[in-house]
Amino acid sequence: MSDDFPGVDWQTARYDDREFTPGDPYEVARLGKRIADTAALIEDQATKLHNLVDGNGWDSDAGRAFQQKTEDTVGLLTASHHRYAAAADALGSRVGSAPSDEHQHSDWATALDHAQNLVRDALRKAKAADADSSHCQKQIDQHPGPDDHPDKKKLDKQKECADGDLEDARTALRRALSYRDTQAGYAQSAIHDAVEHDGLKDPQHHWWDNWKDWVADIGHWAGVAAAVLGVLALVLSWVPVLGEVLAALALIASVVALVCDTISALDGKGTWLDVAIDAVGVLSFGAGRLLGTTAKEAAVAARGASALKDVQLAKDVGLNPAAARGLAEALNGVKPGQIGKALAEGPAELLPRMRSVVKESLDVKAYVNDIRVAAGQLPGEEGLVTAAAPKLAQISASSFKTMAQAGKALYIGSQTLPLALGWSNLAPVGEGETKATGPNLLSGLKEIPGIGAGGIPFYNWTWNAGG
């Protein structure tokens, strides 16, 4: 027995359940009546406007120009009347009697009412048949006799008959839903055809006609890209070249998101909270660049300090200065003759550079130079150590090692918090978008007056995202 209504409880199912025939035909009729009244009003106004200029007294340049403009307006009103009239006819202005032929076109109010009656009748039969089948099955299960007992055979027959009635009810229900879908298609096609062929279709649009939506969409996906690239840059920050490239790309995406969200905020489509979060994200890249570079410089200086200690220890056990220096350089990963330079190029200028974090955030040349240094195209602190330099944990303690560890922790914090804030603020721009690219966790915050403000004061200002 086929069952294309899985999960339906026939004892509690209602005709207006979501999977059957939801809706109120009388509400549909009331809507159709309002639309019909609007169509009649438009037709009346078009007639009056036409009569206004249909006669003598317009034989002048100004009169003819006004007459032409009026005729154009009458034409638009007439087309509007056709659109409203078609929608009213498709919806219906009252609930009529059941059609004699179910294949005949009917207005949607009447069709929905008839479909609901068909579903009611089918569900009533299904409920009774399902109850009979369950009752028979219960008696069969409780009967003490063997399967070939006459009473059991009689119950089997009754259950088989009830199951057949249930299948007939399902068939009737399928037929009712098919009628519902067919009539809904008729109504939809009638309205669609009227809209497509009434001469009121919007003129051909160019891509720039919807530039505000384009800006908002670009800002959203730039924010998504910034979040993904930012996470990758954080995770792979210690990989030469790749870490620097990812950081630069994440910064570019963040700047694009900031520009687009600023335009949307000015237009009132976005909020100034979005702009503030984007600005924090952009500045975090500048701070992260400084902290990350400082941590690397401190790590190099830590190797130099550790190597200097090892030189002294090697001398104490009797090695000559050259051998002691070579052993210390090999143990700490410092290139020959670079111990002093490693110490000299420690992070002494950290605070002065942190004061110019905004400049560092938007200094494109600095990011390009970081990539070139990592690739070995420019001299940099990486040139002071060998490729097989030991991990920081394996280097003896020093103030530089502490500074390197603190710098790394600050770097991770400077990137993680803005990234998490930016990602949580991403709002979906299309249907079906996943939570991964549009969690919209701050939507409630933007409903608070002031926090979710957008627009320009005295022009299009709104106090919250809800308007």
GROMACS .gro file of C-alpha atoms in nm:
model
  467
    1MET     CA    1   0.000   0.000   0.000
    2SER     CA    2   0.151   0.331  -0.103
    3ASP     CA    3   0.183   0.607   0.156
    4ASP     CA    4   0.272   0.950   0.021
    5PHE     CA    5   0.165   1.119   0.346
    6PRO     CA    6   0.436   0.998   0.583
    7GLY     CA    7   0.410   1.106   0.942
    8VAL     CA    8   0.043   1.210   0.916
    9ASP     CA    9  -0.167   1.125   1.221
   10TRP     CA   10  -0.507   1.062   1.064
   11GLN     CA   11  -0.680   1.105   1.399
   12THR     CA   12  -0.562   1.465   1.449
   13ALA     CA   13  -0.493   1.586   1.092
   14ARG     CA   14  -0.672   1.908   0.990
   15TYR     CA   15  -0.771   2.032   0.646
   16ASP     CA   16  -0.578   2.360   0.698
   17ASP     CA   17  -0.252   2.196   0.804
   18ARG     CA   18   0.054   2.320   0.615
   19GLU     CA   19   0.079   2.008   0.399
   20PHE     CA   20  -0.287   2.018   0.295
   21THR     CA   21  -0.490   2.335   0.223
   22PRO     CA   22  -0.385   2.620   0.454
   23GLY     CA   23  -0.546   2.960   0.412
   24ASP     CA   24  -0.881   3.134   0.455
   25PRO     CA   25  -1.088   3.158   0.134
   26TYR     CA   26  -1.299   3.439   0.282
   27GLU     CA   27  -0.988   3.646   0.352
   28VAL     CA   28  -0.881   3.583  -0.009
   29ALA     CA   29  -1.222   3.705  -0.124
   30ARG     CA   30  -1.196   4.017   0.092
   31LEU     CA   31  -0.856   4.094  -0.061
   32GLY     CA   32  -0.996   4.035  -0.410
   33LYS     CA   33  -1.286   4.271  -0.333
   34ARG     CA   34  -1.048   4.546  -0.221
   35ILE     CA   35  -0.842   4.504  -0.536
   36ALA     CA   36  -1.158   4.508  -0.749
   37ASP     CA   37  -1.268   4.831  -0.579
   38THR     CA   38  -0.926   4.981  -0.650
   39ALA     CA   39  -0.956   4.879  -1.016
   40ALA     CA   40  -1.297   5.049  -1.038
   41LEU     CA   41  -1.159   5.365  -0.877
   42ILE     CA   42  -0.867   5.377  -1.121
   43GLU     CA   43  -1.103   5.329  -1.416
   44ASP     CA   44  -1.328   5.610  -1.290
   45GLN     CA   45  -1.036   5.851  -1.250
   46ALA     CA   46  -0.901   5.764  -1.593
   47THR     CA   47  -1.239   5.838  -1.748
   48LYS     CA   48  -1.265   6.173  -1.570
   49LEU     CA   49  -0.914   6.271  -1.673
   50HIS     CA   50  -0.984   6.174  -2.033
   51ASN     CA   51  -1.305   6.380  -2.037
   52LEU     CA   52  -1.113   6.679  -1.901
   53VAL     CA   53  -0.913   6.722  -2.221
   54ASP     CA   54  -1.156   6.566  -2.469
   55GLY     CA   55  -1.300   6.878  -2.633
   56ASN     CA   56  -1.226   7.225  -2.767
   57GLY     CA   57  -1.011   7.487  -2.601
   58TRP     CA   58  -0.683   7.302  -2.625
   59ASP     CA   59  -0.573   7.439  -2.964
   60SER     CA   60  -0.243   7.588  -2.852
   61ASP     CA   61   0.111   7.463  -2.797
   62ALA     CA   62   0.062   7.455  -2.419
   63GLY     CA   63  -0.280   7.296  -2.454
   64ARG     CA   64  -0.158   7.029  -2.690
   65ALA     CA   65   0.141   6.956  -2.464
   66PHE     CA   66  -0.089   6.922  -2.161
   67GLN     CA   67  -0.328   6.709  -2.365
   68GLN     CA   68  -0.045   6.478  -2.471
   69LYS     CA   69   0.080   6.446  -2.115
   70THR     CA   70  -0.273   6.375  -1.993
   71GLU     CA   71  -0.327   6.111  -2.260
   72ASP     CA   72  -0.006   5.941  -2.149
   73THR     CA   73  -0.129   5.945  -1.790
   74VAL     CA   74  -0.468   5.807  -1.895
   75GLY     CA   75  -0.287   5.528  -2.077
   76LEU     CA   76  -0.091   5.438  -1.765
   77LEU     CA   77  -0.406   5.448  -1.552
   78THR     CA   78  -0.588   5.225  -1.801
   79ALA     CA   79  -0.302   4.976  -1.794
   80SER     CA   80  -0.304   4.989  -1.414
   81HIS     CA   81  -0.677   4.917  -1.419
   82HIS     CA   82  -0.619   4.608  -1.633
   83ARG     CA   83  -0.356   4.483  -1.388
   84TYR     CA   84  -0.579   4.530  -1.082
   85ALA     CA   85  -0.884   4.391  -1.260
   86ALA     CA   86  -0.691   4.078  -1.363
   87ALA     CA   87  -0.569   4.025  -1.007
   88ALA     CA   88  -0.923   4.074  -0.870
   89ASP     CA   89  -1.066   3.823  -1.120
   90ALA     CA   90  -0.796   3.570  -1.037
   91LEU     CA   91  -0.848   3.601  -0.661
   92GLY     CA   92  -1.226   3.639  -0.666
   93SER     CA   93  -1.435   3.885  -0.465
   94ARG     CA   94  -1.663   3.625  -0.305
   95VAL     CA   95  -1.661   3.255  -0.226
   96GLY     CA   96  -1.877   3.089  -0.490
   97SER     CA   97  -2.042   2.749  -0.509
   98ALA     CA   98  -1.846   2.434  -0.590
   99PRO     CA   99  -1.767   2.403  -0.963
  100SER     CA  100  -1.945   2.135  -1.163
  101ASP     CA  101  -1.626   2.057  -1.351
  102GLU     CA  102  -1.308   2.047  -1.144
  103HIS     CA  103  -1.099   2.101  -1.458
  104GLN     CA  104  -1.265   2.436  -1.520
  105HIS     CA  105  -1.087   2.755  -1.423
  106SER     CA  106  -1.215   2.910  -1.102
  107ASP     CA  107  -1.120   3.212  -0.896
  108TRP     CA  108  -0.883   3.127  -0.612
  109ALA     CA  109  -1.124   3.206  -0.326
  110THR     CA  110  -1.383   2.962  -0.461
  111ALA     CA  111  -1.120   2.704  -0.557
  112LEU     CA  112  -0.955   2.714  -0.215
  113ASP     CA  113  -1.290   2.672  -0.040
  114HIS     CA  114  -1.377   2.375  -0.262
  115ALA     CA  115  -1.033   2.220  -0.213
  116GLN     CA  116  -1.066   2.253   0.164
  117ASN     CA  117  -1.407   2.082   0.152
  118LEU     CA  118  -1.259   1.797  -0.051
  119VAL     CA  119  -0.973   1.761   0.197
  120ARG     CA  120  -1.214   1.770   0.493
  121ASP     CA  121  -1.417   1.487   0.343
  122ALA     CA  122  -1.105   1.282   0.261
  123LEU     CA  123  -0.961   1.329   0.610
  124ARG     CA  124  -1.292   1.234   0.772
  125LYS     CA  125  -1.294   0.907   0.577
  126ALA     CA  126  -0.925   0.848   0.650
  127LYS     CA  127  -0.982   0.903   1.022
  128ALA     CA  128  -1.266   0.651   1.032
  129ALA     CA  129  -1.080   0.393   0.823
  130ASP     CA  130  -0.760   0.432   1.027
  131ALA     CA  131  -0.956   0.386   1.351
  132ASP     CA  132  -1.128   0.072   1.217
  133SER     CA  133  -0.796  -0.071   1.097
  134SER     CA  134  -0.627  -0.006   1.431
  135HIS     CA  135  -0.922  -0.156   1.621
  136CYS     CA  136  -0.917  -0.472   1.408
  137GLN     CA  137  -0.540  -0.507   1.444
  138LYS     CA  138  -0.569  -0.473   1.821
  139GLN     CA  139  -0.833  -0.748   1.834
  140ILE     CA  140  -0.622  -0.971   1.611
  141ASP     CA  141  -0.318  -0.922   1.835
  142GLN     CA  142  -0.522  -1.003   2.148
  143HIS     CA  143  -0.707  -1.306   2.005
  144PRO     CA  144  -0.577  -1.625   2.171
  145GLY     CA  145  -0.664  -1.858   1.885
  146PRO     CA  146  -0.442  -1.969   1.594
  147ASP     CA  147  -0.417  -1.772   1.270
  148ASP     CA  148  -0.672  -1.994   1.095
  149HIS     CA  149  -0.934  -1.940   1.364
  150PRO     CA  150  -1.265  -1.826   1.206
  151ASP     CA  151  -1.285  -1.515   1.426
  152LYS     CA  152  -0.931  -1.416   1.331
  153LYS     CA  153  -1.004  -1.465   0.964
  154LYS     CA  154  -1.311  -1.245   1.001
  155LEU     CA  155  -1.105  -0.977   1.172
  156ASP     CA  156  -0.841  -1.001   0.899
  157LYS     CA  157  -1.112  -0.947   0.641
  158GLN     CA  158  -1.246  -0.645   0.829
  159LYS     CA  159  -0.896  -0.497   0.863
  160GLU     CA  160  -0.828  -0.551   0.494
  161CYS     CA  161  -1.153  -0.369   0.413
  162ALA     CA  162  -1.057  -0.081   0.649
  163ASP     CA  163  -0.712  -0.057   0.489
  164GLY     CA  164  -0.877  -0.038   0.148
  165ASP     CA  165  -1.100   0.245   0.270
  166LEU     CA  166  -0.793   0.424   0.403
  167GLU     CA  167  -0.621   0.390   0.065
  168ASP     CA  168  -0.935   0.525  -0.106
  169ALA     CA  169  -0.924   0.823   0.132
  170ARG     CA  170  -0.559   0.881   0.043
  171THR     CA  171  -0.651   0.873  -0.325
  172ALA     CA  172  -0.926   1.128  -0.265
  173LEU     CA  173  -0.681   1.343  -0.071
  174ARG     CA  174  -0.428   1.327  -0.354
  175ARG     CA  175  -0.699   1.429  -0.599
  176ALA     CA  176  -0.801   1.722  -0.377
  177LEU     CA  177  -0.443   1.846  -0.349
  178SER     CA  178  -0.398   1.811  -0.725
  179TYR     CA  179  -0.707   2.027  -0.774
  180ARG     CA  180  -0.566   2.281  -0.528
  181ASP     CA  181  -0.232   2.300  -0.713
  182THR     CA  182  -0.400   2.325  -1.057
  183GLN     CA  183  -0.629   2.610  -0.951
  184ALA     CA  184  -0.344   2.791  -0.775
  185GLY     CA  185  -0.147   2.764  -1.098
  186TYR     CA  186  -0.436   2.916  -1.295
  187ALA     CA  187  -0.455   3.214  -1.057
  188GLN     CA  188  -0.081   3.263  -1.057
  189SER     CA  189  -0.060   3.247  -1.439
  190ALA     CA  190  -0.346   3.497  -1.480
  191ILE     CA  191  -0.178   3.751  -1.254
  192HIS     CA  192   0.165   3.688  -1.408
  193ASP     CA  193   0.035   3.728  -1.763
  194ALA     CA  194  -0.139   4.053  -1.674
  195VAL     CA  195   0.177   4.193  -1.517
  196GLU     CA  196   0.394   4.081  -1.808
  197HIS     CA  197   0.172   4.217  -2.086
  198ASP     CA  198  -0.006   4.524  -1.948
  199GLY     CA  199   0.260   4.769  -2.061
  200LEU     CA  200   0.350   4.871  -1.707
  201LYS     CA  201   0.660   4.660  -1.674
  202ASP     CA  202   0.954   4.855  -1.546
  203PRO     CA  203   1.195   4.976  -1.814
  204GLN     CA  204   1.506   4.775  -1.880
  205HIS     CA  205   1.741   4.806  -1.589
  206HIS     CA  206   2.114   4.834  -1.605
  207TRP     CA  207   2.337   4.691  -1.339
  208TRP     CA  208   2.399   5.038  -1.196
  209ASP     CA  209   2.026   5.098  -1.136
  210ASN     CA  210   2.045   4.879  -0.825
  211TRP     CA  211   2.387   5.002  -0.715
  212LYS     CA  212   2.282   5.035  -0.351
  213ASP     CA  213   2.196   4.665  -0.333
  214TRP     CA  214   2.518   4.584  -0.516
  215VAL     CA  215   2.718   4.787  -0.264
  216ALA     CA  216   2.549   4.610   0.028
  217ASP     CA  217   2.610   4.267  -0.126
  218ILE     CA  218   2.974   4.346  -0.204
  219GLY     CA  219   3.023   4.473   0.151
  220HIS     CA  220   2.872   4.153   0.292
  221TRP     CA  221   3.084   3.914   0.088
  222ALA     CA  222   3.395   4.127   0.145
  223GLY     CA  223   3.325   4.085   0.517
  224VAL     CA  224   3.295   3.708   0.470
  225ALA     CA  225   3.624   3.703   0.278
  226ALA     CA  226   3.792   3.917   0.545
  227ALA     CA  227   3.678   3.676   0.817
  228VAL     CA  228   3.800   3.366   0.631
  229LEU     CA  229   4.130   3.521   0.521
  230GLY     CA  230   4.182   3.669   0.868
  231VAL     CA  231   4.147   3.328   1.033
  232LEU     CA  232   4.384   3.172   0.781
  233ALA     CA  233   4.632   3.456   0.828
  234LEU     CA  234   4.618   3.405   1.205
  235VAL     CA  235   4.661   3.028   1.188
  236LEU     CA  236   4.937   3.048   0.925
  237SER     CA  237   5.100   3.370   1.048
  238TRP     CA  238   5.432   3.199   1.112
  239VAL     CA  239   5.455   3.047   0.763
  240PRO     CA  240   5.689   3.268   0.556
  241VAL     CA  241   5.530   3.448   0.259
  242LEU     CA  242   5.192   3.271   0.293
  243GLY     CA  243   5.115   3.437   0.626
  244GLU     CA  244   5.204   3.782   0.492
  245VAL     CA  245   5.003   3.733   0.171
  246LEU     CA  246   4.695   3.620   0.363
  247ALA     CA  247   4.722   3.918   0.598
  248ALA     CA  248   4.744   4.159   0.304
  249LEU     CA  249   4.443   4.001   0.130
  250ALA     CA  250   4.242   4.007   0.454
  251LEU     CA  251   4.323   4.377   0.494
  252ILE     CA  252   4.207   4.452   0.138
  253ALA     CA  253   3.879   4.266   0.197
  254SER     CA  254   3.830   4.452   0.527
  255VAL     CA  255   3.885   4.792   0.364
  256VAL     CA  256   3.635   4.703   0.087
  257ALA     CA  257   3.380   4.598   0.351
  258LEU     CA  258   3.441   4.923   0.544
  259VAL     CA  259   3.388   5.140   0.235
  260CYS     CA  260   3.073   4.953   0.126
  261ASP     CA  261   2.923   4.950   0.476
  262THR     CA  262   2.992   5.322   0.510
  263ILE     CA  263   2.801   5.390   0.188
  264SER     CA  264   2.515   5.168   0.310
  265ALA     CA  265   2.510   5.348   0.646
  266LEU     CA  266   2.495   5.688   0.473
  267ASP     CA  267   2.205   5.561   0.264
  268GLY     CA  268   2.025   5.431   0.571
  269LYS     CA  269   2.039   5.071   0.446
  270GLY     CA  270   2.310   4.983   0.697
  271THR     CA  271   2.404   5.099   1.045
  272TRP     CA  272   2.694   5.294   1.191
  273LEU     CA  273   2.757   4.998   1.420
  274ASP     CA  274   2.854   4.800   1.108
  275VAL     CA  275   3.099   5.076   1.015
  276ALA     CA  276   3.248   5.086   1.365
  277ILE     CA  277   3.302   4.709   1.368
  278ASP     CA  278   3.464   4.725   1.023
  279ALA     CA  279   3.692   5.009   1.138
  280VAL     CA  280   3.803   4.805   1.439
  281GLY     CA  281   3.877   4.518   1.203
  282VAL     CA  282   4.090   4.733   0.972
  283LEU     CA  283   4.282   4.888   1.263
  284SER     CA  284   4.341   4.542   1.409
  285PHE     CA  285   4.544   4.449   1.103
  286GLY     CA  286   4.774   4.745   1.162
  287ALA     CA  287   4.808   4.657   1.529
  288GLY     CA  288   4.854   4.293   1.442
  289ARG     CA  289   5.123   4.373   1.188
  290LEU     CA  290   5.317   4.573   1.445
  291LEU     CA  291   5.272   4.319   1.724
  292GLY     CA  292   5.352   4.028   1.493
  293THR     CA  293   5.665   4.198   1.359
  294THR     CA  294   5.769   4.292   1.713
  295ALA     CA  295   5.723   3.934   1.831
  296LYS     CA  296   5.943   3.811   1.546
  297GLU     CA  297   6.206   4.075   1.621
  298ALA     CA  298   6.198   3.981   1.989
  299ALA     CA  299   6.237   3.612   1.898
  300VAL     CA  300   6.545   3.696   1.689
  301ALA     CA  301   6.687   3.905   1.973
  302ALA     CA  302   6.612   3.618   2.214
  303ARG     CA  303   6.821   3.387   1.996
  304GLY     CA  304   7.100   3.642   2.000
  305ALA     CA  305   7.085   3.672   2.380
  306SER     CA  306   7.077   3.293   2.418
  307ALA     CA  307   7.370   3.258   2.179
  308LEU     CA  308   7.568   3.515   2.378
  309LYS     CA  309   7.514   3.313   2.697
  310ASP     CA  310   7.625   2.996   2.519
  311VAL     CA  311   7.940   3.170   2.394
  312GLN     CA  312   8.034   3.251   2.751
  313LEU     CA  313   7.960   2.897   2.868
  314ALA     CA  314   8.169   2.752   2.584
  315LYS     CA  315   8.457   2.980   2.675
  316ASP     CA  316   8.426   2.872   3.040
  317VAL     CA  317   8.477   2.507   2.941
  318GLY     CA  318   8.792   2.595   2.746
  319LEU     CA  319   8.683   2.654   2.384
  320ASN     CA  320   8.858   2.930   2.196
  321PRO     CA  321   8.644   3.237   2.109
  322ALA     CA  322   8.592   3.140   1.743
  323ALA     CA  323   8.483   2.785   1.828
  324ALA     CA  324   8.264   2.906   2.114
  325ARG     CA  325   8.093   3.155   1.885
  326GLY     CA  326   8.039   2.894   1.612
  327LEU     CA  327   7.890   2.645   1.859
  328ALA     CA  328   7.657   2.907   2.009
  329GLU     CA  329   7.540   3.017   1.663
  330ALA     CA  330   7.470   2.657   1.560
  331LEU     CA  331   7.280   2.577   1.881
  332ASN     CA  332   7.058   2.885   1.860
  333GLY     CA  333   7.006   2.903   1.483
  334VAL     CA  334   7.184   3.237   1.442
  335LYS     CA  335   7.378   3.279   1.120
  336PRO     CA  336   7.758   3.311   1.151
  337GLY     CA  337   7.865   3.653   1.270
  338GLN     CA  338   7.510   3.773   1.336
  339ILE     CA  339   7.485   3.748   1.715
  340GLY     CA  340   7.552   4.116   1.773
  341LYS     CA  341   7.320   4.221   1.493
  342ALA     CA  342   7.042   4.002   1.628
  343LEU     CA  343   7.071   4.174   1.964
  344ALA     CA  344   7.092   4.517   1.807
  345GLU     CA  345   6.774   4.467   1.600
  346GLY     CA  346   6.550   4.381   1.892
  347PRO     CA  347   6.203   4.543   1.927
  348ALA     CA  348   6.324   4.871   2.076
  349GLU     CA  349   6.090   5.085   1.861
  350LEU     CA  350   5.766   4.909   1.952
  351LEU     CA  351   5.591   5.196   2.134
  352PRO     CA  352   5.672   5.473   1.883
  353ARG     CA  353   5.531   5.259   1.602
  354MET     CA  354   5.219   5.162   1.797
  355ARG     CA  355   5.130   5.530   1.813
  356SER     CA  356   5.092   5.528   1.433
  357VAL     CA  357   4.871   5.217   1.413
  358VAL     CA  358   4.624   5.386   1.175
  359LYS     CA  359   4.902   5.464   0.930
  360GLU     CA  360   5.037   5.112   0.964
  361SER     CA  361   4.689   4.968   0.895
  362LEU     CA  362   4.663   5.137   0.557
  363ASP     CA  363   5.029   5.135   0.452
  364VAL     CA  364   5.008   4.914   0.144
  365LYS     CA  365   5.380   4.945   0.077
  366ALA     CA  366   5.457   4.808   0.425
  367TYR     CA  367   5.254   4.494   0.355
  368VAL     CA  368   5.422   4.448   0.018
  369ASN     CA  369   5.763   4.485   0.183
  370ASP     CA  370   5.664   4.226   0.446
  371ILE     CA  371   5.593   3.979   0.167
  372ARG     CA  372   5.921   4.062  -0.009
  373VAL     CA  373   6.117   4.025   0.314
  374ALA     CA  374   5.955   3.687   0.382
  375ALA     CA  375   6.037   3.579   0.027
  376GLY     CA  376   6.400   3.687   0.070
  377GLN     CA  377   6.378   3.966  -0.188
  378LEU     CA  378   6.456   4.233   0.073
  379PRO     CA  379   6.691   4.212   0.374
  380GLY     CA  380   6.502   4.166   0.700
  381GLU     CA  381   6.523   4.017   1.046
  382GLU     CA  382   6.462   3.671   0.901
  383GLY     CA  383   6.804   3.698   0.737
  384LEU     CA  384   6.974   3.687   1.079
  385VAL     CA  385   6.874   3.328   1.157
  386THR     CA  386   6.899   2.996   0.979
  387ALA     CA  387   6.602   2.810   0.837
  388ALA     CA  388   6.646   2.541   1.105
  389ALA     CA  389   6.630   2.785   1.397
  390PRO     CA  390   6.511   2.622   1.721
  391LYS     CA  391   6.170   2.696   1.868
  392LEU     CA  392   6.141   2.980   2.114
  393ALA     CA  393   6.071   2.735   2.398
  394GLN     CA  394   6.415   2.577   2.344
  395ILE     CA  395   6.599   2.907   2.390
  396SER     CA  396   6.730   3.007   2.731
  397ALA     CA  397   6.532   3.263   2.927
  398SER     CA  398   6.584   3.635   2.867
  399SER     CA  399   6.387   3.956   2.865
  400PHE     CA  400   6.369   3.926   2.485
  401LYS     CA  401   6.212   3.580   2.510
  402THR     CA  402   5.950   3.714   2.752
  403MET     CA  403   5.885   4.004   2.517
  404ALA     CA  404   5.848   3.767   2.219
  405GLN     CA  405   5.597   3.550   2.405
  406ALA     CA  406   5.399   3.852   2.520
  407GLY     CA  407   5.405   3.996   2.168
  408LYS     CA  408   5.273   3.671   2.023
  409ALA     CA  409   4.991   3.658   2.279
  410LEU     CA  410   4.900   4.021   2.208
  411TYR     CA  411   4.911   3.954   1.834
  412ILE     CA  412   4.668   3.660   1.865
  413GLY     CA  413   4.436   3.868   2.084
  414SER     CA  414   4.448   4.168   1.849
  415GLN     CA  415   4.330   3.947   1.564
  416THR     CA  416   4.094   3.701   1.734
  417LEU     CA  417   3.858   3.950   1.901
  418PRO     CA  418   3.796   4.174   1.594
  419LEU     CA  419   3.759   3.866   1.372
  420ALA     CA  420   3.499   3.716   1.606
  421LEU     CA  421   3.315   4.050   1.628
  422GLY     CA  422   3.317   4.098   1.250
  423TRP     CA  423   3.198   3.744   1.179
  424SER     CA  424   2.915   3.763   1.434
  425ASN     CA  425   2.794   4.086   1.270
  426LEU     CA  426   2.760   3.930   0.923
  427ALA     CA  427   2.394   3.935   0.816
  428PRO     CA  428   2.264   3.717   0.528
  429VAL     CA  429   2.182   3.899   0.204
  430GLY     CA  430   2.007   3.616   0.020
  431GLU     CA  431   1.766   3.331   0.083
  432GLY     CA  432   1.919   3.002   0.184
  433GLU     CA  433   2.243   3.158   0.307
  434THR     CA  434   2.399   2.951   0.584
  435LYS     CA  435   2.480   3.062   0.937
  436ALA     CA  436   2.848   3.031   0.849
  437THR     CA  437   2.834   3.339   0.625
  438GLY     CA  438   2.543   3.517   0.791
  439PRO     CA  439   2.511   3.439   1.165
  440ASN     CA  440   2.366   3.787   1.231
  441LEU     CA  441   2.424   3.752   1.606
  442LEU     CA  442   2.413   4.130   1.663
  443SER     CA  443   2.073   4.187   1.500
  444GLY     CA  444   1.903   4.232   1.837
  445LEU     CA  445   2.162   4.489   1.941
  446LYS     CA  446   2.087   4.695   1.632
  447GLU     CA  447   1.723   4.724   1.735
  448ILE     CA  448   1.829   4.939   2.031
  449PRO     CA  449   1.781   5.310   1.949
  450GLY     CA  450   2.116   5.481   1.892
  451ILE     CA  451   2.325   5.165   1.873
  452GLY     CA  452   2.161   5.053   1.549
  453ALA     CA  453   2.139   5.404   1.401
  454GLY     CA  454   2.197   5.470   1.033
  455GLY     CA  455   2.162   5.743   0.772
  456ILE     CA  456   2.242   6.114   0.780
  457PRO     CA  457   2.093   6.347   1.045
  458PHE     CA  458   1.803   6.565   0.918
  459TYR     CA  459   1.797   6.368   0.591
  460ASN     CA  460   1.738   5.995   0.625
  461TRP     CA  461   1.840   5.930   0.986
  462THR     CA  462   1.701   5.624   1.163
  463TRP     CA  463   1.760   5.546   1.530
  464ASN     CA  464   1.773   5.169   1.488
  465ALA     CA  465   1.793   4.903   1.220
  466GLY     CA  466   1.418   4.855   1.235
  467GLY     CA  467   1.362   5.214   1.120
   0.00000   0.00000   0.00000
